[in-house]
PDB file of C-alpha atoms and ligand atoms in Angstrom:
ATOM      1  CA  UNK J   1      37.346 177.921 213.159  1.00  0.00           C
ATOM      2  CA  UNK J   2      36.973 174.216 213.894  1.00  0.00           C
ATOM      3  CA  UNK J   3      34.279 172.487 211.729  1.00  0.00           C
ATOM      4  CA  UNK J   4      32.421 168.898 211.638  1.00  0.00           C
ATOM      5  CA  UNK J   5      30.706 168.261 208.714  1.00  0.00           C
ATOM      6  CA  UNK J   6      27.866 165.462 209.292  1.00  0.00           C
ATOM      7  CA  UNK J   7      25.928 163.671 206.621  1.00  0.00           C
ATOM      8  CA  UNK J   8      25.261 160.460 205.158  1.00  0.00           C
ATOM      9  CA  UNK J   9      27.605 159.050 202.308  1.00  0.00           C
ATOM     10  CA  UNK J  10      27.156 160.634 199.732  1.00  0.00           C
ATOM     11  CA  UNK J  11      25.367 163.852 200.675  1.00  0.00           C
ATOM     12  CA  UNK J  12      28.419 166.097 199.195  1.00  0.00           C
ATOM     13  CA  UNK J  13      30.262 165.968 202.325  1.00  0.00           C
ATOM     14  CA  UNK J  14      33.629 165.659 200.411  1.00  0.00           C
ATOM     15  CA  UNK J  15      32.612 168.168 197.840  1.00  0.00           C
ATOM     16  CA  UNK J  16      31.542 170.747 200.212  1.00  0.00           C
ATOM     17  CA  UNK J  17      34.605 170.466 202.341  1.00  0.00           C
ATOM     18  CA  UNK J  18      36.859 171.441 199.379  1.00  0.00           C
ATOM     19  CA  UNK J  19      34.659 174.330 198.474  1.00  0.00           C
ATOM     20  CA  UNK J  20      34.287 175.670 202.409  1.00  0.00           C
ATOM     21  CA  UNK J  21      37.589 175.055 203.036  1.00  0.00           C
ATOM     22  CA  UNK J  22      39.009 177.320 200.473  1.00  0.00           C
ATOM     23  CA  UNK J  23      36.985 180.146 200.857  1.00  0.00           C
ATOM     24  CA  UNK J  24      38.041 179.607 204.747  1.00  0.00           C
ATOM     25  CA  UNK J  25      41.608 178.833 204.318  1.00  0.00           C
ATOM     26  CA  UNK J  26      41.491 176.338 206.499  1.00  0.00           C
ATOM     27  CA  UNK J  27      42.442 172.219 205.825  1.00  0.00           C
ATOM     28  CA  UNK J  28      39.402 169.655 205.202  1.00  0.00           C
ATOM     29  CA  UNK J  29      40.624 166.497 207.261  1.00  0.00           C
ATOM     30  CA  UNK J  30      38.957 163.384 205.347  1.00  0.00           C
ATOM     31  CA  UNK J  31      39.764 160.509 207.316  1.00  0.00           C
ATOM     32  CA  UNK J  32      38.249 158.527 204.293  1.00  0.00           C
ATOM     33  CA  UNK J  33      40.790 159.993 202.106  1.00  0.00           C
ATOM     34  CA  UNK J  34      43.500 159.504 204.571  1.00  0.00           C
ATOM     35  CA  UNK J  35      42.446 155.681 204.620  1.00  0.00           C
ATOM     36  CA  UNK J  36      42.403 155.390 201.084  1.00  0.00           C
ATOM     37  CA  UNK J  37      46.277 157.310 200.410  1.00  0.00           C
ATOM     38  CA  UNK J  38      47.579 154.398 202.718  1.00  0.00           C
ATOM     39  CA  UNK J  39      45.852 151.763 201.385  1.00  0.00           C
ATOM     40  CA  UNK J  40      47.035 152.704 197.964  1.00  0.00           C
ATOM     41  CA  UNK J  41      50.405 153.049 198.946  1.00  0.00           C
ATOM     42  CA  UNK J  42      50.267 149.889 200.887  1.00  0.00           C
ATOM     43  CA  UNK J  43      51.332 151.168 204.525  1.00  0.00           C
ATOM     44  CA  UNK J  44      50.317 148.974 207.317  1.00  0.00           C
ATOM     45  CA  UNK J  45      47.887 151.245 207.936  1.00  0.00           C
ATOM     46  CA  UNK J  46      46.224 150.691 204.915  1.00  0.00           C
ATOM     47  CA  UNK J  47      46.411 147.357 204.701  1.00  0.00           C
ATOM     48  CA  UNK J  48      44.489 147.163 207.811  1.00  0.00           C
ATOM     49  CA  UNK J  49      41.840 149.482 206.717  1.00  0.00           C
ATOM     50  CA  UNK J  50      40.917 147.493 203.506  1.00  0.00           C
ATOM     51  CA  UNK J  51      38.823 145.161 204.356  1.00  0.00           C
ATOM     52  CA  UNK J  52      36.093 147.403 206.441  1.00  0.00           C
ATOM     53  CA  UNK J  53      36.390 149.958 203.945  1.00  0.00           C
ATOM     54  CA  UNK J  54      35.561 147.451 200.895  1.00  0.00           C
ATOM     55  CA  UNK J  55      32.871 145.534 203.111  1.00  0.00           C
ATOM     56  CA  UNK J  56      31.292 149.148 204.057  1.00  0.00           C
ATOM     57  CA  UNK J  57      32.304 149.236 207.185  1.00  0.00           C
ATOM     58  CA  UNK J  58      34.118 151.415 209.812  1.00  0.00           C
ATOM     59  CA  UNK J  59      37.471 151.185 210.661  1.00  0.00           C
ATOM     60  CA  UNK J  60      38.139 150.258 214.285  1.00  0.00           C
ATOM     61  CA  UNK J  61      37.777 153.663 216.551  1.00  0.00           C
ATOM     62  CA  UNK J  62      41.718 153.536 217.912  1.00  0.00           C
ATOM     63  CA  UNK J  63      43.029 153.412 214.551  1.00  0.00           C
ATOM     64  CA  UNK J  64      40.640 156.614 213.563  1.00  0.00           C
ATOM     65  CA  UNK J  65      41.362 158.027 216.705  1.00  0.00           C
ATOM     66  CA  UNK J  66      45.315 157.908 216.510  1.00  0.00           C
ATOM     67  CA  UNK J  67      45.021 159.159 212.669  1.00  0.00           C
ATOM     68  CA  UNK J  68      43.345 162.376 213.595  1.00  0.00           C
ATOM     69  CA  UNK J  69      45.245 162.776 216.674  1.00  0.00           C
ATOM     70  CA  UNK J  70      48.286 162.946 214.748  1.00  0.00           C
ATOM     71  CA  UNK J  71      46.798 164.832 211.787  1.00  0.00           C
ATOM     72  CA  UNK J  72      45.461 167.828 214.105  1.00  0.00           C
ATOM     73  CA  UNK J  73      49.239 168.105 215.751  1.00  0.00           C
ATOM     74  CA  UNK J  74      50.211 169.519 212.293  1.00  0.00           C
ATOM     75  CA  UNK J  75      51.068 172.860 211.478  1.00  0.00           C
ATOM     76  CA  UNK J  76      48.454 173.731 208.986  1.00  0.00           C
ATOM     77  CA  UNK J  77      45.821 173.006 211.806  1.00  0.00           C
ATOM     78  CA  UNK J  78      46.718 175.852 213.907  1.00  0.00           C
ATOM     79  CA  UNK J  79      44.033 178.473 212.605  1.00  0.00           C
ATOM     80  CA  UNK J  80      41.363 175.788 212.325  1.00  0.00           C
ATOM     81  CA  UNK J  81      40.216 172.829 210.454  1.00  0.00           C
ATOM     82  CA  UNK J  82      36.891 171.120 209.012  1.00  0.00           C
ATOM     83  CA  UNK J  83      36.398 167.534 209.791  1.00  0.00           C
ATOM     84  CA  UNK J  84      34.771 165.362 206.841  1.00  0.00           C
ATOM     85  CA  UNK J  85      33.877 162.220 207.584  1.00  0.00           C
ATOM     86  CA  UNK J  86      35.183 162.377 211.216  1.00  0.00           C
ATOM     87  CA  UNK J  87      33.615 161.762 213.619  1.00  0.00           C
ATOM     88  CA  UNK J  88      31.720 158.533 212.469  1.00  0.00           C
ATOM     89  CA  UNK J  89      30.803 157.053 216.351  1.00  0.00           C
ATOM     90  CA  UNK J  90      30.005 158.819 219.642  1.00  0.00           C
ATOM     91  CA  UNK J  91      33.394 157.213 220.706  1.00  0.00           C
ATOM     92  CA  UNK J  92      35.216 159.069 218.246  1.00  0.00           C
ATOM     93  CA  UNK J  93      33.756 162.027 219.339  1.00  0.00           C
ATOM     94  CA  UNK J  94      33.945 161.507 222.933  1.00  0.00           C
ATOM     95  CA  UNK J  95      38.106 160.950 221.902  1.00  0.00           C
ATOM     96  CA  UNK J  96      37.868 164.293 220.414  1.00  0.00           C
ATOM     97  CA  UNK J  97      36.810 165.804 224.030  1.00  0.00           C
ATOM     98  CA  UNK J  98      39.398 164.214 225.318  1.00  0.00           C
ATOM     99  CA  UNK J  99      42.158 165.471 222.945  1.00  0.00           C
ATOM    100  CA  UNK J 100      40.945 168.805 224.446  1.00  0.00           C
ATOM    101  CA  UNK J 101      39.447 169.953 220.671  1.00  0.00           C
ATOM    102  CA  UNK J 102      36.533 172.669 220.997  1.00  0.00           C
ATOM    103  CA  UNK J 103      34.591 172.102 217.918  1.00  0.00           C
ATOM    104  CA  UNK J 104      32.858 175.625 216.949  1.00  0.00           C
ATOM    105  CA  UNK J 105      29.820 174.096 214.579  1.00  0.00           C
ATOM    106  CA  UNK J 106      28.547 171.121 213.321  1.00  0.00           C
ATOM    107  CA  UNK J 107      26.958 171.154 209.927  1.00  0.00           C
ATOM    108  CA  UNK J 108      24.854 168.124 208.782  1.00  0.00           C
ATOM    109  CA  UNK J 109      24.311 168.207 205.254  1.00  0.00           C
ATOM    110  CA  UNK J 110      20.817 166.359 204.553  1.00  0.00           C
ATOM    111  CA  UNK J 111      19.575 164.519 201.649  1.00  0.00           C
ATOM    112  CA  UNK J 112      16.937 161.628 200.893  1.00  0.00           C
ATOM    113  CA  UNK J 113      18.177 157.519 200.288  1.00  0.00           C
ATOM    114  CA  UNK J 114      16.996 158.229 196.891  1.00  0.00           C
ATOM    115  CA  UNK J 115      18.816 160.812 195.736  1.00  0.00           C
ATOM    116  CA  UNK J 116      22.180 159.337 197.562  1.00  0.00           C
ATOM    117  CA  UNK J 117      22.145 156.080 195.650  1.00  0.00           C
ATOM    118  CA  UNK J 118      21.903 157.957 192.403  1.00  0.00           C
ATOM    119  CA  UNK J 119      24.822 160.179 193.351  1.00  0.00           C
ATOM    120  CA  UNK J 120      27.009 157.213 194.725  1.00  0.00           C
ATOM    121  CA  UNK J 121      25.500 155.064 191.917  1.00  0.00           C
ATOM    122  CA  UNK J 122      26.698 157.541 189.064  1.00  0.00           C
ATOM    123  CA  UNK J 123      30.109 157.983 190.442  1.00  0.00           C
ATOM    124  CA  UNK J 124      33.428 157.174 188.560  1.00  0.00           C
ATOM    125  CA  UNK J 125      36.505 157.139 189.817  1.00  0.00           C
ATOM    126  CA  UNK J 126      40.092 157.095 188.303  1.00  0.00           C
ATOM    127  CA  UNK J 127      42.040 153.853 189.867  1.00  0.00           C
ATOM    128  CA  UNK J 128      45.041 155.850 189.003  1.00  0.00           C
ATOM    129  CA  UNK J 129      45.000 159.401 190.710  1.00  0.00           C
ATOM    130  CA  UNK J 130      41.998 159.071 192.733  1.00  0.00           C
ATOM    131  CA  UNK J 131      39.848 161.722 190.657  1.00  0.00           C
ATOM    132  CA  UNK J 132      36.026 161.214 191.193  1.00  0.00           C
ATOM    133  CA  UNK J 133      33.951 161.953 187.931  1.00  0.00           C
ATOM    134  CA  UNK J 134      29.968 161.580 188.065  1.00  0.00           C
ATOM    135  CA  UNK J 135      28.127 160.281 184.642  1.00  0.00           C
ATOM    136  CA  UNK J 136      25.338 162.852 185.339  1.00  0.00           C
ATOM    137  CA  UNK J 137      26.819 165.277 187.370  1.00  0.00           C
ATOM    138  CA  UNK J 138      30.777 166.245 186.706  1.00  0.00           C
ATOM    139  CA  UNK J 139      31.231 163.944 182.689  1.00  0.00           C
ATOM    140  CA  UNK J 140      34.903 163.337 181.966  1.00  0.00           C
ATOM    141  CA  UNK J 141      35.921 165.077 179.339  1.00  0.00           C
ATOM    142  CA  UNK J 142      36.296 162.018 177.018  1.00  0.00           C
ATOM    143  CA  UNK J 143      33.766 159.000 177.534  1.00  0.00           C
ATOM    144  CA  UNK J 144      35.010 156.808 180.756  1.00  0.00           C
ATOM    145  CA  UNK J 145      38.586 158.397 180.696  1.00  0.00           C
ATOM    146  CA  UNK J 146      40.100 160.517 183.569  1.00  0.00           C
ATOM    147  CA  UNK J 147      40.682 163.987 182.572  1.00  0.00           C
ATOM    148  CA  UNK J 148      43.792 164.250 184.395  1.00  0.00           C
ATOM    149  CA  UNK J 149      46.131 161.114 183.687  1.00  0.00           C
ATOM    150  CA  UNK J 150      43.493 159.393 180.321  1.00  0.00           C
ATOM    151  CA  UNK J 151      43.340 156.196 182.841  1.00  0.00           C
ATOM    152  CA  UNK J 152      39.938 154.546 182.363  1.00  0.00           C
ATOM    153  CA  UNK J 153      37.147 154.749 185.225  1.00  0.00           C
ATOM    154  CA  UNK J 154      36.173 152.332 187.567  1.00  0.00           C
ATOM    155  CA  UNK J 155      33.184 152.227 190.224  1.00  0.00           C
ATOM    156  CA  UNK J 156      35.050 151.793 193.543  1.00  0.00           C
ATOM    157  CA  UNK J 157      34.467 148.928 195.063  1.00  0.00           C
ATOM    158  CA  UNK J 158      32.708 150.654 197.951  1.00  0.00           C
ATOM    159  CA  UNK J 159      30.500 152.505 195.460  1.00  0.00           C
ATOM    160  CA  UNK J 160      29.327 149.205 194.432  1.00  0.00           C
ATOM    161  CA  UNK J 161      25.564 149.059 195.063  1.00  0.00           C
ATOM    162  CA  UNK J 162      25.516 146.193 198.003  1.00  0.00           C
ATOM    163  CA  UNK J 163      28.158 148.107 199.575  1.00  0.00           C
ATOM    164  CA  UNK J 164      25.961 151.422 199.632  1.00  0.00           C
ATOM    165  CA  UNK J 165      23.432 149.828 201.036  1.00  0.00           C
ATOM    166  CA  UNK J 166      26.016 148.483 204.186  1.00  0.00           C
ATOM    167  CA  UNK J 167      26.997 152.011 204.244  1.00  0.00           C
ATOM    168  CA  UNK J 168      24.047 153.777 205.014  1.00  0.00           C
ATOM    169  CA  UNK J 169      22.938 151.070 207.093  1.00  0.00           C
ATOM    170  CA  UNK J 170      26.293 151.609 209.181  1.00  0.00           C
ATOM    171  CA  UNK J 171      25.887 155.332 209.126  1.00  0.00           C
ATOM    172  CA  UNK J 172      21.855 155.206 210.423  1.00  0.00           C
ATOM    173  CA  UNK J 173      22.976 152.836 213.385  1.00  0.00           C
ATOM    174  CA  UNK J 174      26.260 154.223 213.898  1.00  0.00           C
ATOM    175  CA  UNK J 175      26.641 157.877 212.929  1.00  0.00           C
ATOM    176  CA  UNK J 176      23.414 159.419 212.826  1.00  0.00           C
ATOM    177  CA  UNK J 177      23.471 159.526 216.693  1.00  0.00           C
ATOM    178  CA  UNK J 178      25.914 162.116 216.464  1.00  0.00           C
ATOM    179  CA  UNK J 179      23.068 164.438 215.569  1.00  0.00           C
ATOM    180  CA  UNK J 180      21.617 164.246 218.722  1.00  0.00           C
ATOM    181  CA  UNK J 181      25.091 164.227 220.734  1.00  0.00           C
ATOM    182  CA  UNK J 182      25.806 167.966 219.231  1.00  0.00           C
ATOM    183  CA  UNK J 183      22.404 169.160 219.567  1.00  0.00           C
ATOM    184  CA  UNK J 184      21.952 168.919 222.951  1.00  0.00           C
ATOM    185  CA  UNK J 185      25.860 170.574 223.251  1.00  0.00           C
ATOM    186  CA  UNK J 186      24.075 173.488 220.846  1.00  0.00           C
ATOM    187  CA  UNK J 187      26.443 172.875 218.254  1.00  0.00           C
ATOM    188  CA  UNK J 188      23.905 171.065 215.446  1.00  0.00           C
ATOM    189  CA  UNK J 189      23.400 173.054 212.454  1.00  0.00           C
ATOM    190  CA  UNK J 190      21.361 171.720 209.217  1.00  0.00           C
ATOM    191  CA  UNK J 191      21.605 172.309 205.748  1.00  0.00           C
ATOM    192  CA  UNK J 192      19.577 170.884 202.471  1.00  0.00           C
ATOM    193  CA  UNK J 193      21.979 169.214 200.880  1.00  0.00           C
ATOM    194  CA  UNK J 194      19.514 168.325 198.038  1.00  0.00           C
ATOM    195  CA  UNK J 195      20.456 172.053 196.497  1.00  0.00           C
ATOM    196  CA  UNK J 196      22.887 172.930 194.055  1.00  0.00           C
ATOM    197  CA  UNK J 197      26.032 172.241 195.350  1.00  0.00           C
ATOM    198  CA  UNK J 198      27.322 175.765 195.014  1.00  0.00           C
ATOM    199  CA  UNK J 199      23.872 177.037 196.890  1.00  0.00           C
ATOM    200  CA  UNK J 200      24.932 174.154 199.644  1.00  0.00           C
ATOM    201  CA  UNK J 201      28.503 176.124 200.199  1.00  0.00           C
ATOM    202  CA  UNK J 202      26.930 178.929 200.210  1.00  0.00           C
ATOM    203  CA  UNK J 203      24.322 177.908 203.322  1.00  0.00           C
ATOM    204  CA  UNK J 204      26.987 176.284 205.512  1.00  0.00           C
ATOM    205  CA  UNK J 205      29.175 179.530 205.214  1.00  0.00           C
ATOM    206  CA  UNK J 206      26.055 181.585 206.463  1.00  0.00           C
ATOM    207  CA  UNK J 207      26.014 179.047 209.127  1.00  0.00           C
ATOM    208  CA  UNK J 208      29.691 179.890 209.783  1.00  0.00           C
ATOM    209  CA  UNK J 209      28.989 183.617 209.713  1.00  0.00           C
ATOM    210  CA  UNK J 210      31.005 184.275 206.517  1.00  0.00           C
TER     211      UNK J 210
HETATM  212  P1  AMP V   1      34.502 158.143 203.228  1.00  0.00           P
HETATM  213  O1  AMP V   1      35.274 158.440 201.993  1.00  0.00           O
HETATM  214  O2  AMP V   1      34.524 159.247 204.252  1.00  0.00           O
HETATM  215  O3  AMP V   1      33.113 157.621 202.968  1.00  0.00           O
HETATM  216  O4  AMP V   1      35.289 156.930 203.933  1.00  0.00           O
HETATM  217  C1  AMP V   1      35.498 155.713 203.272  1.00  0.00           C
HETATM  218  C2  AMP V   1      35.569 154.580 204.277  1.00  0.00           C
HETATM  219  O5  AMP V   1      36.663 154.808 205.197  1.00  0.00           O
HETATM  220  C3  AMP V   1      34.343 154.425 205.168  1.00  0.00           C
HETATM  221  O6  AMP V   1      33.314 153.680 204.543  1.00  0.00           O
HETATM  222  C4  AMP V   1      34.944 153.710 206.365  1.00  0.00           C
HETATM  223  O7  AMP V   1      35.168 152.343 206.095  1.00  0.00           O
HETATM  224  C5  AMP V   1      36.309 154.374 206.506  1.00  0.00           C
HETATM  225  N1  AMP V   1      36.256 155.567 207.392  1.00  0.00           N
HETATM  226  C6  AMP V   1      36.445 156.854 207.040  1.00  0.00           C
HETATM  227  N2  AMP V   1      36.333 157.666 208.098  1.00  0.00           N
HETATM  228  C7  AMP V   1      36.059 156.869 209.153  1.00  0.00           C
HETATM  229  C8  AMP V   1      35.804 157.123 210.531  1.00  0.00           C
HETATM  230  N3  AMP V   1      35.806 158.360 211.053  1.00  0.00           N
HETATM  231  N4  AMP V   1      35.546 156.037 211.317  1.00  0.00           N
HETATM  232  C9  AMP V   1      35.553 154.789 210.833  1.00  0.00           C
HETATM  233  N5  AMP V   1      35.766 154.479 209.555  1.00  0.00           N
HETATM  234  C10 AMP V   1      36.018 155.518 208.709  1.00  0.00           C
END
């Protein structure tokens, strides 16, 4: 099973992925989170990524191409995998033609502006281990603290409100034409991703048959 999920940032995409890809068995590829491991580790390739990723925009193409290329070559990825966050451009997805990858179904996970910016606007995240809280939504156990390692939260610097706004403005001009690309291949399923997120799982694996 090979898996794209689409959606704006924001609409659970990350979330989702975790829940679909353990009831699938398969790996969630997050390019995102890829990004982010280097640039906390302070590879090269992380160091290069920083600056789009804090201004709210996309990495160069070649870079995300070469990532995934690599990533897919692993052994975990030989019963399937679900893309999250990949691909963002109809070159990236062109690439993955190219690499010879038959993508099964496409899920794009829709929600409003609105309710995005108060998801992205309530999140907290741990600048030690990574772990994403929400103030409405998933509360740390103690106020501001992460619940694994007690470091105090942060809003990422890409969560930060003028960054949202260059993010969704990237992904209307940039990514949202993807839609269109796998619905004329007959590969474009939707979901409302306004549900609760364990009804949302539960829609995209009808849509994969399980
Ligand atoms: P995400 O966590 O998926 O929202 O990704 C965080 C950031 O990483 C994005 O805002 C982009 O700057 C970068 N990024 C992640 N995936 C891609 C991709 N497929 N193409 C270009 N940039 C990406």
């Amino acid at each position: 099973m090979r898996v794209i999920l689409l959606g704006a940032p924001g609409a659970g995409k990350g979330t989702q992925a975790e829940a679909v890809c353990k009831a699938l068995n398969i790996p969630a590829i997050s390019t995102g989170n890829i990004l982010k491991a280097a640039m906390k580790e302070g590879t090269p390739l992380g160091l290069s990524a920083k600056s789009f990723i804090e201004s709210g925009q996309l990495v160069p193409d070649d870079v995300i191409i070469g990532i995934v290329k690599a990533r897919i070559r692993e052994d975990d990825c030989k019963n399937g995998f679900l893309f999250d966050g990949f691909p963002r451009t109809i070159a990236q997805a062109e690439a993955l033609d190219q690499m010879g990858v038959t993508i099964d179904r496409v899920i794009n996970i829709r929600a409003s502006d609105d309710l995005i910016i108060r998801r992205i606007g309530g999140r907290r995240s741990c600048p030690a281990c990574g772990a994403v809280f929400h103030i409405e939504h998933k509360k740390p156990k103690s106020d501001n603290l992460c619940d694994n390692c007690g470091e105090k939260l942060v809003i990422r610097s890409d969560d930060e409100p003028q960054t949202v706004q260059k993010r969704l403005q990237v992904y209307r001009s940039q990514t949202k034409p993807l839609e269109r690309f796998y619905a004329e291949k007959g590969l474009l399923f939707e979901v409302d991703g306004e549900k609760d997120s364990s009804l949302v799982t539960k829609d995209i694996l009808g849509v994969l048959g399980q």
